[in-house]
Amino acid sequence: NKNFISLKQVSINNGFWSYYLKLIKDVMIPYQWEALNDRVPDAEPSHVIKNFKIAAGEIQGEFAGMVFQDSDLYKWLEAVSYSLIAYPDAELERTADEVIDLIAKVQQSDGYLNTYFTIKEPDKKWSNLKDCHELYCAGHLIEAAVAYYEATGKKKLLDVACRFADHIDPVFGPESHKKKGYPGHEEIELALIKLYKVTNNSRYLNLSKYFIDERGKKPLYFEIEAYNRGIKNIHNIWGELGKKYFQVHLPVREQTTAEGHAVRAVYLYSGMADVALETGDQSLIDACKRLWDNLTKKRMYVTGSIGSMSIGESLTFDYDLPNDTNYSETCASVGLVFFAHRMLQIDPDRQYSDVMERALYNTVISGMSLDGKKFFYVNPLEVWPEACEKNKVKSHVKYTRQPWFGCACCPPNIARLLTSLGKYIYSKKAKEVFVHLYVDSELKEKISESEVNIKQSTQYPWDEKIIIDIDSKKETEFTLSIRIPGWCKEAKVKVNNNEIDLDSVMEKGYAKINRRWKHDSLEIYLSMPVMRIKANPNVREDEGKVAIQRGPIVYCLEEVDNGKNLNNIVLPRNCEFEIKKDKDLNDVCVIETDAFREKYEDWNDELYKSDVKVSYEKTRVRFVPYFAWANRTPGEMEVWVREK
Amino acid sequence: NKNFISLKQVSINNGFWSYYLKLIKDVMIPYQWEALNDRVPDAEPSHVIKNFKIAAGEIQGEFAGMVFQDSDLYKWLEAVSYSLIAYPDAELERTADEVIDLIAKVQQSDGYLNTYFTIKEPDKKWSNLKDCHELYCAGHLIEAAVAYYEATGKKKLLDVACRFADHIDPVFGPESHKKKGYPGHEEIELALIKLYKVTNNSRYLNLSKYFIDERGKKPLYFEIEAYNRGIKNIHNIWGELGKKYFQVHLPVREQTTAEGHAVRAVYLYSGMADVALETGDQSLIDACKRLWDNLTKKRMYVTGSIGSMSIGESLTFDYDLPNDTNYSETCASVGLVFFAHRMLQIDPDRQYSDVMERALYNTVISGMSLDGKKFFYVNPLEVWPEACEKNKVKSHVKYTRQPWFGCACCPPNIARLLTSLGKYIYSKKAKEVFVHLYVDSELKEKISESEVNIKQSTQYPWDEKIIIDIDSKKETEFTLSIRIPGWCKEAKVKVNNNEIDLDSVMEKGYAKINRRWKHDSLEIYLSMPVMRIKANPNVREDEGKVAIQRGPIVYCLEEVDNGKNLNNIVLPRNCEFEIKKDKDLNDVCVIETDAFREKYEDWNDELYKSDVKVSYEKTRVRFVPYFAWANRTPGEMEVWVREK
């Protein structure tokens, strides 16, 4: 499929995101390498490199870590690959080559590759797809292999991945001697599509399609395999959340609501969209659109996070969006970006890029500290530190980012997404180039045999202005489709200083500018007043409250700026907002305004009082971008603020 | 101690509470008997009678149920005893006698009595006080025995209880061959004081005092006994909540905050207050007061419930009072009434009777349906039914009362408290009679050798007027101390139609009316306007909201009256309330007012919108007493309502 842009075509050298790309290269990738080698002092040991060395026969020892521990290394390798494209680094590449040699050494002669099963349960391969993450780890291996091949042209890991995929392929299928299985944790579906696209081997596409088509069909495979393992009461295999946790409650085309473990859900949907895009299967496209609608219009936080419940790290039901007990895993927002990006290729509609942007600028980067060394797995919208420590329904919610977890899914997921951000900015469709994200960047693309250079210069998301310079070797006709974000009420686009009548060129949220391009310049102004966001009246938890958003950035109040008891702060309906740059907080834009603090006269120590007089004391409050919270003195935080 | 009033002195024949007393006699006691005998069709089997029959050798079988299953029978028997005082019933008494014969048959020759250990682990007696509830069950046996003796004068069960207590007594003590133990679930402490008072045997007082004094001392007994059971890593014996769960984090006199499992906490504090009252131990009185203050001024719901967290059914920390994930167990409010009642004997201060009344009229009777057949264990202040079913942090919260649980602690606890309500209304101290609760009732008491009859006539809590007629055989001087409730801003008291200057006679919330009484009549008017209650500004969950209270009754909104999305209802600050009797809801007073419902123009299906215009549609809303909720069509409920 030609819609996707290769990472090599895009460079990001300045502006908001280049900070993150450098941070990942300079801090996260080296730090994560130390973590994978158990050399970070205060972090839980990963044991992943040790597992590979044990499985390769290089050292003695026992497997340790999660059953899916291998994937941490693969995700790191994927991020390294993308980073090498932007920042060639011979030493890092040598480290990667060495670790690839190690991975290859673990691969068994039949192609099988998984350290857990090789070390611990060599007789139990493919016997518990529901819980044991074999296909999940295979998926991450494939993604890493494709990325490393694209970055370096080196085929060793790709060959490993193909051999493993070729080993997996004949295990599964409709024939009676094959397993009618699919993964407990989806991931391989989307990975196989990447492998298909790089190898052109349609077996990989078909295997991915098989996993998706088979999922949720009766009799349920997870019950069959459990029975085969000797489990007699198959009802006991489902946990507290039942079949929905695994998205197997229905065949995928019959699923209409986004259910279960949030990361699994969006990985599945991404795979479904991939297969739909490759096959043109309308029933699958329709299913993707239904699931998208339910997920993003009924079950998503304003910060672009999903997963309202810590139990099962899971989705719950429509409009259930508690702010202080939610899970909102960083990985789930990474997966939401994956899903949005794929839906955009199916249907270039702003609703997808809007959500992609919301997730990226808010929860995805809230997942890491500004110094790149600490991470949130859970991204609450309201935090009372004492409650996180003392009320166990909030014990999963942290108010400071953590160094590295035993289950280190999120940090490498952030790294691999952001290092590949170049893929998400643009896409192409026949003679049309889409600009989905405003990122200071440069795209080199061939259109009608002409080299076209599209260069964005912008201080977005802080500044309203984006300049796009187009340079085409030859004068070339094509459509440049630029997204006018859904949050933007007033946009202006000038081509070579002539303002365009936007109404006449808008389609699904994109301004479609068709002309013969040579050396041309666009100026885009996206008006960025401070917005007061209300949640749908069905969202109980946000009643009487507003969230503050400017451009794509959602804001929050922190105790360090506004004192304790953020709950007593009330925002008047007519307040005026002042936007400032904050030098101490990485130059983000902060927002200040006059608000009120509720005061109660002579409250003393009573718990309840009748007919109390409330007075309102004027107070200056300061909002900081949600993604930047918890980078200073720890304390309370809230996104949804009472209004009056 | 002479402060306490015997249940035989008090009759309750009319008014609000007589309904409950009759309901318990006519419905709950027979229903619970059926349940104890596993004859209720839709309820989980109790197996308790079977356990006793097996332990007595009457039938064959295995123990089933919780390790503390015996206590369900004892609590039922206690309620039966109290009920027999008000409603003599030869058949019920015969049933009780038979069950007492059965209990006596289970008692071993050395006095030991516990069906679990007799049937299942006869070698493990007293080896796991932390988890195995032996002393807890013994406590309930003692309470039942004392109650049955007081009700019927029959000594058989009392003798059983004494023999068991005499068996327990030498097991515990400071001597090196004795266990320095105390119960994992407190209860026997307060029970032993009852046994002491009825037998005058000071060993029981001393044993209770020993359990209290020893609790929380280092080294911790629960670690010693675990070590003796062969557990090497004693840190593993503490659950998620640690030592606080058991109130052993500190010696009781050093405890300043109410911690851990809420029922255990208030049972302990009740026992502490009992011992303090009997011994006059000031350090223990001080500890009780500190714990009372923390519990009721920092950790109690407006409905008189405690336990903010379902995990561990437990207290959390100051001002942590979530309305929709709380536990607020009915039993904990029953225990809070016990604690308050005892504190009142130590210090007749309105703060104790106010809380006692708040718990009784709200959470205690919310624990049962108006027909006496279904029960709430958990008493939330806000319910969204779909969330109870689909968001697991609320899965303990039910929106309809349940028939009978395997762990059936609450229903018999409500029964034994309400059948003994007569004990809580009055108390006596030298030549002073206190009226703590306004209940249509009659007290017969001897003061200075004269028979005095004190008769309350009232439609309280619905009506503001209470008439108290005093009839003394001889003219007798004493002080009648009548509580002016803390919620009452305007009270008036007339003696024989002459208004008293209340200010001059008030002491700790009681109007102390000293005179020579013969045939006299008091009229009390407690003004009952509808009150808007605010929570302390530290209570995050109630920010911007009010609770409605009239007299002692806290109100709530229900979906059946007010439609879905109670969150959209906003109460204007100046609304006028109309009070009505509701014939369809057991003649309770309901409250109606004009409020607003937030409306959003053309919201469509978006999840978030900026700069929304909110309009306010006038709507008539109806509040019903919190205790009466969930007696009609199931739906949403909220106590704390937004105000504007």
Coordinates of N, CA, C and O in Angstrom, one line a residue, chain B residues 28-125:
Chain B
M28 N -38.4 -10.2 60.0 CA -37.0 -10.5 60.0 C -36.6 -11.7 60.8 O -35.8 -12.6 60.4
I29 N -37.1 -11.8 62.0 CA -36.7 -12.9 62.9 C -37.1 -14.3 62.3 O -36.3 -15.2 62.2
P30 N -38.4 -14.4 61.9 CA -38.8 -15.6 61.2 C -38.0 -15.9 59.9 O -37.6 -17.0 59.7
Y31 N -37.8 -14.8 59.1 CA -37.0 -15.0 57.9 C -35.6 -15.5 58.2 O -35.1 -16.4 57.5
Q32 N -35.0 -14.8 59.1 CA -33.6 -15.2 59.5 C -33.5 -16.6 60.0 O -32.6 -17.3 59.7
W33 N -34.5 -17.0 60.7 CA -34.6 -18.4 61.2 C -34.6 -19.4 60.0 O -33.9 -20.4 60.0
E34 N -35.4 -19.0 59.1 CA -35.5 -19.9 57.9 C -34.1 -19.9 57.2 O -33.7 -20.9 56.7
A35 N -33.5 -18.7 57.1 CA -32.2 -18.6 56.5 C -31.1 -19.5 57.2 O -30.4 -20.2 56.6
L36 N -31.2 -19.4 58.5 CA -30.2 -20.1 59.3 C -30.4 -21.6 59.1 O -29.5 -22.4 59.3
N37 N -31.6 -22.0 58.8 CA -31.9 -23.4 58.5 C -31.9 -23.8 57.0 O -32.4 -24.8 56.6
D38 N -31.4 -22.9 56.2 CA -31.2 -23.1 54.8 C -32.5 -23.3 54.1 O -32.6 -24.2 53.2
R39 N -33.5 -22.6 54.5 CA -34.9 -22.8 53.9 C -35.3 -21.6 53.1 O -36.5 -21.6 52.7
V40 N -34.5 -20.7 52.8 CA -34.9 -19.5 52.0 C -34.5 -19.8 50.5 O -33.3 -20.0 50.3
P41 N -35.4 -19.9 49.6 CA -35.2 -20.4 48.3 C -34.0 -19.7 47.6 O -33.1 -20.3 47.1
D42 N -34.1 -18.3 47.5 CA -33.1 -17.6 46.7 C -31.8 -17.2 47.4 O -31.0 -16.5 46.8
A43 N -31.7 -17.5 48.6 CA -30.5 -17.1 49.4 C -29.4 -18.1 49.4 O -29.7 -19.3 49.3
E44 N -28.2 -17.6 49.6 CA -27.1 -18.6 49.8 C -27.3 -19.3 51.1 O -27.7 -18.8 52.1
P45 N -27.1 -20.7 51.1 CA -27.3 -21.4 52.3 C -26.4 -20.9 53.4 O -25.3 -20.6 53.2
S46 N -27.0 -20.9 54.7 CA -26.2 -20.4 55.8 C -25.4 -21.6 56.4 O -24.2 -21.5 56.8
H47 N -26.1 -22.8 56.5 CA -25.4 -24.0 57.0 C -25.2 -23.9 58.6 O -24.6 -24.8 59.1
V48 N -25.6 -22.8 59.2 CA -25.2 -22.7 60.6 C -25.8 -23.7 61.5 O -25.2 -24.3 62.4
I49 N -27.1 -23.9 61.3 CA -27.8 -24.9 62.2 C -27.2 -26.3 61.9 O -26.9 -27.1 62.9
K50 N -26.9 -26.6 60.7 CA -26.3 -27.9 60.3 C -24.9 -28.0 61.0 O -24.6 -29.1 61.5
N51 N -24.2 -26.9 61.0 CA -22.8 -27.0 61.7 C -23.0 -27.3 63.1 O -22.2 -28.2 63.7
F52 N -24.0 -26.7 63.8 CA -24.2 -27.1 65.2 C -24.6 -28.5 65.4 O -24.2 -29.2 66.3
K53 N -25.5 -29.0 64.5 CA -26.0 -30.4 64.6 C -24.8 -31.4 64.4 O -24.7 -32.4 65.0
I54 N -24.0 -31.0 63.4 CA -22.8 -31.9 63.2 C -21.9 -31.9 64.4 O -21.5 -32.9 64.9
A55 N -21.6 -30.7 64.9 CA -20.7 -30.6 66.0 C -21.3 -31.3 67.3 O -20.6 -31.8 68.1
A56 N -22.6 -31.3 67.4 CA -23.3 -31.9 68.5 C -23.4 -33.4 68.3 O -23.9 -34.2 69.2
G57 N -23.0 -33.9 67.1 CA -23.1 -35.3 66.8 C -24.5 -35.8 66.4 O -24.7 -37.0 66.3
E58 N -25.4 -34.8 66.1 CA -26.7 -35.2 65.8 C -26.8 -35.7 64.3 O -27.7 -36.5 64.0
I59 N -26.0 -35.1 63.5 CA -26.0 -35.5 62.1 C -24.6 -35.6 61.6 O -23.7 -35.1 62.3
Q60 N -24.4 -36.2 60.5 CA -23.1 -36.4 59.9 C -22.9 -35.2 58.8 O -23.9 -34.7 58.3
G61 N -21.7 -34.8 58.6 CA -21.5 -33.8 57.6 C -20.2 -33.0 57.8 O -19.5 -33.3 58.8
E62 N -20.0 -32.1 56.9 CA -18.8 -31.3 57.0 C -19.2 -29.9 57.4 O -20.3 -29.4 57.1
F63 N -18.3 -29.2 58.1 CA -18.5 -27.7 58.4 C -18.6 -27.0 57.1 O -17.9 -27.2 56.1
A64 N -19.5 -26.0 57.0 CA -19.6 -25.2 55.8 C -19.9 -23.7 56.3 O -20.5 -23.5 57.3
G65 N -19.5 -22.8 55.4 CA -19.7 -21.4 55.7 C -18.4 -20.7 56.2 O -17.3 -21.3 56.1
M66 N -18.5 -19.5 56.7 CA -17.4 -18.8 57.1 C -16.9 -19.4 58.5 O -17.7 -20.0 59.2
V67 N -15.6 -19.1 58.8 CA -15.1 -19.6 60.1 C -15.9 -18.9 61.2 O -15.9 -19.5 62.3
F68 N -16.6 -17.8 61.0 CA -17.3 -17.2 62.1 C -18.8 -17.4 61.9 O -19.6 -16.6 62.4
Q69 N -19.2 -18.5 61.2 CA -20.6 -18.7 60.9 C -21.5 -18.8 62.2 O -22.6 -18.3 62.2
D70 N -20.9 -19.4 63.2 CA -21.7 -19.5 64.5 C -22.3 -18.2 64.9 O -23.4 -18.2 65.5
S71 N -21.6 -17.1 64.7 CA -22.0 -15.8 65.2 C -23.4 -15.4 64.6 O -24.1 -14.7 65.3
D72 N -23.7 -15.9 63.4 CA -25.0 -15.6 62.8 C -26.2 -16.1 63.7 O -27.2 -15.4 63.9
L73 N -26.0 -17.3 64.3 CA -27.0 -17.9 65.2 C -27.0 -17.1 66.5 O -28.1 -16.7 66.9
Y74 N -25.9 -16.7 67.0 CA -25.9 -16.0 68.3 C -26.5 -14.6 68.1 O -27.2 -14.2 69.0
K75 N -26.2 -14.0 67.0 CA -26.8 -12.6 66.8 C -28.3 -12.7 66.6 O -29.1 -11.9 67.1
W76 N -28.8 -13.8 66.0 CA -30.2 -14.0 65.8 C -30.8 -14.2 67.2 O -31.9 -13.6 67.6
L77 N -30.2 -15.0 68.0 CA -30.7 -15.4 69.4 C -30.7 -14.1 70.2 O -31.6 -13.9 71.0
E78 N -29.7 -13.2 70.0 CA -29.7 -12.0 70.8 C -30.9 -11.1 70.4 O -31.6 -10.6 71.3
A79 N -31.2 -11.0 69.1 CA -32.3 -10.3 68.6 C -33.6 -10.9 69.2 O -34.6 -10.2 69.6
V80 N -33.7 -12.2 69.1 CA -34.9 -12.9 69.6 C -35.1 -12.5 71.1 O -36.3 -12.3 71.5
S81 N -34.0 -12.5 71.9 CA -34.2 -12.2 73.3 C -34.8 -10.9 73.5 O -35.8 -10.7 74.2
Y82 N -34.3 -9.9 72.8 CA -34.8 -8.5 73.0 C -36.2 -8.4 72.5 O -37.1 -7.8 73.1
S83 N -36.5 -9.1 71.4 CA -37.9 -9.1 70.9 C -38.9 -9.7 71.8 O -40.0 -9.2 72.0
L84 N -38.4 -10.8 72.5 CA -39.3 -11.4 73.5 C -39.7 -10.5 74.6 O -40.8 -10.7 75.2
I85 N -38.9 -9.6 75.0 CA -39.2 -8.6 76.0 C -40.4 -7.8 75.6 O -41.4 -7.6 76.3
A86 N -40.4 -7.3 74.4 CA -41.5 -6.4 73.9 C -42.7 -7.3 73.5 O -43.8 -6.9 73.7
Y87 N -42.4 -8.4 72.9 CA -43.5 -9.2 72.3 C -43.3 -10.7 72.8 O -42.7 -11.5 72.1
P88 N -43.8 -11.0 74.0 CA -43.7 -12.4 74.5 C -44.3 -13.3 73.4 O -45.3 -13.0 72.8
D89 N -43.7 -14.4 73.2 CA -44.1 -15.3 72.1 C -43.6 -16.7 72.5 O -42.4 -17.1 72.4
A90 N -44.5 -17.5 73.0 CA -44.2 -18.8 73.6 C -43.5 -19.7 72.6 O -42.6 -20.4 72.9
E91 N -44.0 -19.7 71.3 CA -43.5 -20.5 70.3 C -42.0 -20.2 70.0 O -41.1 -21.0 69.8
L92 N -41.8 -18.8 69.8 CA -40.5 -18.4 69.5 C -39.5 -18.7 70.6 O -38.4 -19.1 70.4
E93 N -40.0 -18.6 71.9 CA -39.2 -18.9 73.0 C -38.8 -20.4 73.1 O -37.7 -20.8 73.4
R94 N -39.8 -21.2 72.6 CA -39.5 -22.6 72.6 C -38.4 -23.0 71.6 O -37.5 -23.7 71.8
T95 N -38.6 -22.3 70.4 CA -37.6 -22.5 69.4 C -36.2 -22.1 69.9 O -35.2 -22.8 69.7
A96 N -36.2 -20.9 70.6 CA -34.9 -20.5 71.2 C -34.4 -21.5 72.2 O -33.2 -21.8 72.2
D97 N -35.2 -22.0 73.0 CA -34.8 -23.0 74.0 C -34.2 -24.2 73.3 O -33.2 -24.7 73.8
E98 N -34.8 -24.6 72.3 CA -34.3 -25.8 71.6 C -32.9 -25.5 71.0 O -32.1 -26.4 71.0
V99 N -32.8 -24.3 70.4 CA -31.5 -24.0 69.8 C -30.4 -23.9 70.9 O -29.3 -24.2 70.7
I100 N -30.8 -23.4 72.0 CA -29.9 -23.3 73.2 C -29.5 -24.7 73.6 O -28.3 -24.9 73.9
D101 N -30.4 -25.6 73.6 CA -30.1 -27.0 74.0 C -29.0 -27.5 73.0 O -28.1 -28.2 73.4
L102 N -29.2 -27.2 71.7 CA -28.3 -27.6 70.7 C -26.9 -27.0 70.9 O -25.9 -27.7 70.9
I103 N -26.9 -25.7 71.2 CA -25.6 -25.0 71.5 C -24.9 -25.7 72.7 O -23.7 -26.0 72.7
A104 N -25.7 -25.9 73.7 CA -25.1 -26.5 75.0 C -24.5 -27.9 74.7 O -23.5 -28.3 75.2
K105 N -25.2 -28.6 73.7 CA -24.7 -29.9 73.4 C -23.4 -29.9 72.6 O -22.6 -30.8 72.7
V106 N -23.1 -28.8 72.0 CA -21.9 -28.6 71.2 C -20.7 -28.3 72.2 O -19.6 -28.5 71.9
Q107 N -21.1 -27.7 73.3 CA -20.0 -27.3 74.3 C -19.3 -28.5 74.7 O -19.9 -29.5 75.1
Q108 N -18.0 -28.4 74.7 CA -17.2 -29.6 75.1 C -17.0 -29.6 76.6 O -17.3 -28.6 77.3
S109 N -16.6 -30.7 77.1 CA -16.5 -30.9 78.6 C -15.7 -29.8 79.3 O -15.9 -29.4 80.4
D110 N -14.7 -29.3 78.5 CA -13.8 -28.3 79.1 C -14.3 -26.9 79.0 O -13.7 -25.9 79.3
G111 N -15.5 -26.8 78.4 CA -16.1 -25.5 78.2 C -16.0 -24.9 76.8 O -16.7 -23.9 76.4
Y112 N -15.1 -25.4 76.0 CA -14.9 -24.9 74.7 C -16.1 -25.0 73.8 O -16.8 -26.0 73.9
L113 N -16.3 -24.0 72.9 CA -17.5 -24.1 72.1 C -17.3 -23.3 70.8 O -17.2 -22.1 70.7
N114 N -17.1 -24.1 69.7 CA -16.9 -23.4 68.4 C -17.1 -24.5 67.3 O -16.3 -25.5 67.4
T115 N -18.1 -24.4 66.5 CA -18.4 -25.6 65.6 C -17.3 -25.8 64.6 O -16.9 -26.9 64.2
Y116 N -16.6 -24.7 64.1 CA -15.6 -24.8 63.1 C -14.4 -25.7 63.7 O -14.0 -26.7 63.0
F117 N -14.0 -25.3 64.8 CA -12.8 -26.0 65.4 C -13.2 -27.4 65.9 O -12.4 -28.3 65.8
T118 N -14.4 -27.5 66.4 CA -14.8 -28.9 66.8 C -14.9 -29.8 65.7 O -14.4 -31.0 65.7
I119 N -15.5 -29.3 64.5 CA -15.6 -30.3 63.4 C -14.4 -30.4 62.6 O -14.0 -31.5 62.2
K120 N -13.7 -29.3 62.3 CA -12.7 -29.2 61.3 C -11.3 -29.3 61.8 O -10.4 -30.0 61.2
E121 N -10.9 -28.5 62.8 CA -9.5 -28.5 63.2 C -9.4 -28.5 64.7 O -9.0 -27.6 65.4
P122 N -9.9 -29.6 65.3 CA -9.9 -29.7 66.8 C -8.5 -29.5 67.4 O -8.4 -29.1 68.6
D123 N -7.4 -29.7 66.7 CA -6.1 -29.6 67.2 C -5.6 -28.2 67.1 O -4.5 -27.9 67.6
K124 N -6.3 -27.3 66.5 CA -5.7 -26.0 66.2 C -6.4 -24.9 66.9 O -6.3 -23.7 66.6
K125 N -7.1 -25.2 68.0 CA -7.7 -24.2 68.8 C -6.7 -23.1 69.3 O -5.6 -23.5 69.7

